[in-house]
């Protein structure tokens, strides 16, 4: 049982480039989330999904897009990367309220 | 909006007890969580407590909840070097679906 898998684990982008981060979960969870973690800022919610085909904005959605075409996958896209998007990105999933989240191991993204 | 506050740093000696504190602002929170993040890894759910409980014990971990003061604490008994990590508390406000709001994290350093 893999849990939540994020790919890639590391990436360096040039300003203006685009990329997609993939999150896959094999627990049949309904809810999925994308967070970014920056020093001194804790975790901030970028976008989330409450089920297949649905997405919603979180606290810091600007510059990111997401898609949830399949229940097990949640994709985070950066259309035109900026240095301010240098961060560690975490995906998480949950079954329901009260069960907490299962996190992936993170993607470290550097934009130069 | 919701705001979850934690102290940044705690240092203890191996074998001592550690107490990590957290304050939250949303009294509607039904669940409160503690997560552990080891270097280079994602967050791992340690424990959670329902808002109608004052205390929850799980082996070396004790969670105390003071709803009146909106204060949550995590006590780790017989702290080991393997407990060195960043600890995050999180709340789940009733009106926020399954969204969690995380504190900024407390870095626990255990000295041998």
XYZ file of C-alpha atoms in Angstrom:
224
model
C 0.000 0.000 0.000
C 1.872 3.062 -1.295
C -0.375 5.727 0.273
C 0.281 9.097 -1.371
C 2.961 9.276 -4.045
C 4.329 12.528 -5.438
C 6.402 12.914 -8.571
C 8.916 14.324 -9.159
C 10.768 14.618 -5.860
C 13.031 17.434 -7.024
C 12.887 19.896 -9.908
C 14.683 23.046 -10.995
C 12.823 25.338 -13.358
C 13.750 28.521 -15.133
C 11.502 31.533 -14.703
C 8.626 31.322 -17.174
C 8.765 27.563 -17.662
C 5.776 25.378 -16.950
C 5.466 22.060 -15.191
C 2.979 19.665 -13.644
C 3.324 17.982 -10.280
C 1.563 14.651 -9.961
C -0.052 13.270 -6.839
C -1.468 9.761 -6.749
C -3.231 7.992 -3.882
C -4.335 4.384 -3.704
C -6.596 4.629 -0.630
C -9.799 5.585 -2.471
C -9.879 8.895 -0.592
C -12.400 11.506 -1.689
C -10.493 14.585 -0.566
C -7.146 15.685 -1.950
C -5.065 18.785 -1.268
C -2.010 20.668 -2.429
C 0.041 22.633 0.110
C 3.234 24.582 -0.085
C 5.677 24.788 2.798
C 7.988 27.743 3.193
C 10.354 28.539 6.079
C 8.517 30.367 8.853
C 5.186 30.151 7.000
C 4.006 26.678 7.923
C 1.791 24.957 5.372
C -0.474 26.979 3.134
C -3.296 25.443 1.133
C -3.067 26.085 -2.603
C -6.014 24.130 -4.029
C -8.108 21.204 -2.948
C -10.654 18.737 -4.264
C -13.615 17.138 -2.537
C -14.124 14.496 -5.211
C -13.424 13.430 -8.769
C -14.043 16.254 -11.199
C -14.124 18.968 -8.523
C -11.521 21.532 -7.521
C -11.527 24.624 -5.339
C -9.158 27.427 -4.396
C -7.317 27.477 -1.122
C -5.431 30.223 0.629
C -2.742 30.879 -2.020
C -4.089 29.763 -5.437
C -2.589 32.453 -7.693
C -0.159 31.134 -10.288
C -1.365 27.529 -9.934
C -4.007 25.375 -11.584
C -5.229 21.907 -10.664
C -7.193 19.054 -12.144
C -8.848 15.951 -10.681
C -9.907 13.934 -13.703
C -9.522 10.645 -11.863
C -10.288 10.060 -8.216
C -6.816 8.765 -7.464
C -4.872 11.607 -9.125
C -4.575 15.299 -8.330
C -2.366 17.386 -10.604
C -0.847 20.763 -9.770
C 0.261 22.927 -12.673
C 2.478 25.964 -12.850
C 1.890 27.725 -16.157
C 4.689 30.282 -15.886
C 6.990 29.626 -12.962
C 8.256 32.506 -10.830
C 11.027 32.559 -8.203
C 8.341 33.177 -5.546
C 7.091 29.656 -6.274
C 10.304 28.129 -4.988
C 9.026 25.923 -2.201
C 8.373 22.406 -1.028
C 5.009 21.155 -2.274
C 3.026 18.553 -0.413
C 0.037 16.624 -1.564
C -2.345 15.065 0.946
C -5.532 13.046 0.912
C -8.218 12.187 3.417
C -11.216 9.899 3.612
C -13.471 12.135 5.622
C -13.566 14.564 8.510
C -11.834 13.340 11.619
C -9.489 10.954 9.908
C -6.712 13.431 9.331
C -4.621 13.655 6.226
C -2.121 11.268 4.648
C 0.749 13.259 3.169
C 3.105 12.533 0.336
C 6.849 12.953 0.810
C 6.957 16.273 -1.019
C 8.392 17.863 -4.151
C 11.194 20.362 -3.736
C 10.887 22.948 -6.505
C 13.440 25.644 -7.212
C 12.707 28.381 -9.730
C 15.761 30.287 -10.912
C -10.129 33.850 10.022
C -8.514 30.915 11.733
C -5.027 31.254 13.151
C -2.989 28.550 14.828
C 0.076 29.607 16.805
C 3.039 27.567 17.995
C 6.409 28.407 19.442
C 9.224 27.929 16.957
C 11.704 25.879 18.893
C 12.052 23.529 21.865
C 15.185 21.839 23.141
C 15.156 19.005 25.698
C 17.548 16.369 26.986
C 17.064 12.731 26.137
C 14.872 11.044 28.745
C 13.101 14.258 29.769
C 9.509 15.081 28.909
C 8.736 17.481 26.075
C 5.688 19.706 26.018
C 4.749 21.391 22.767
C 2.043 24.018 22.964
C -0.456 25.344 20.458
C -3.200 27.953 20.549
C -6.023 28.172 18.082
C -8.755 30.699 17.511
C -11.752 28.894 16.049
C -13.948 27.567 18.839
C -15.996 25.577 16.327
C -13.120 23.196 15.668
C -14.335 19.652 16.112
C -11.005 17.914 15.728
C -7.469 18.986 16.601
C -4.427 17.169 15.319
C -0.732 16.715 15.904
C 1.560 15.893 12.999
C 5.275 15.068 12.969
C 7.632 15.963 10.130
C 11.068 14.409 9.985
C 13.771 15.968 7.767
C 13.062 15.560 4.075
C 9.758 13.822 4.671
C 6.074 14.610 4.595
C 3.881 15.096 7.634
C 2.837 12.041 9.582
C -0.321 12.038 11.657
C 0.628 11.373 15.285
C -2.668 11.698 17.059
C -5.870 13.676 17.180
C -8.428 14.637 19.779
C -12.126 15.342 19.573
C -13.246 18.659 20.960
C -15.442 16.968 23.567
C -12.372 15.383 25.184
C -9.941 16.957 27.637
C -7.170 14.431 27.342
C -6.022 11.591 25.152
C -3.123 9.274 25.883
C -1.377 7.037 23.394
C 1.757 5.308 24.709
C 4.340 8.090 25.255
C 2.064 10.778 23.852
C -0.452 12.759 25.885
C -2.671 15.393 24.315
C -4.341 17.957 26.542
C -7.109 20.227 25.331
C -8.323 23.340 27.134
C -11.301 24.523 25.114
C -11.914 27.547 27.297
C -8.450 28.914 26.539
C -8.283 27.331 23.051
C -5.024 25.699 24.052
C -3.718 22.338 22.874
C -0.565 20.635 24.073
C 1.406 17.530 23.176
C 3.484 15.895 25.858
C 6.107 13.339 24.868
C 7.312 11.254 27.798
C 10.865 9.876 27.906
C 11.866 11.876 24.846
C 14.296 10.087 22.523
C 16.671 11.402 19.869
C 14.342 9.861 17.282
C 11.667 12.306 18.418
C 13.683 15.196 16.966
C 11.447 16.653 14.279
C 9.041 19.480 13.534
C 5.641 19.115 15.176
C 2.571 20.763 13.708
C -0.776 21.236 15.336
C -3.842 21.686 13.162
C -7.474 22.524 13.665
C -10.507 21.572 11.619
C -13.150 24.278 11.948
C -16.724 23.072 11.682
C -17.563 25.459 8.888
C -14.571 24.549 6.752
C -15.559 21.132 5.430
C -12.529 18.931 5.839
C -9.987 21.731 5.648
C -7.220 21.807 8.192
C -5.475 24.969 9.334
C -1.899 24.292 10.391
C 0.312 26.059 12.854
C 3.800 27.112 11.806
C 5.421 24.118 13.471
C 7.672 23.642 16.516
C 11.136 22.265 15.933
C 12.004 19.807 18.718
C 15.676 19.140 19.299
C 16.601 16.283 21.627
C 20.111 16.401 23.058
C 21.796 13.152 24.113
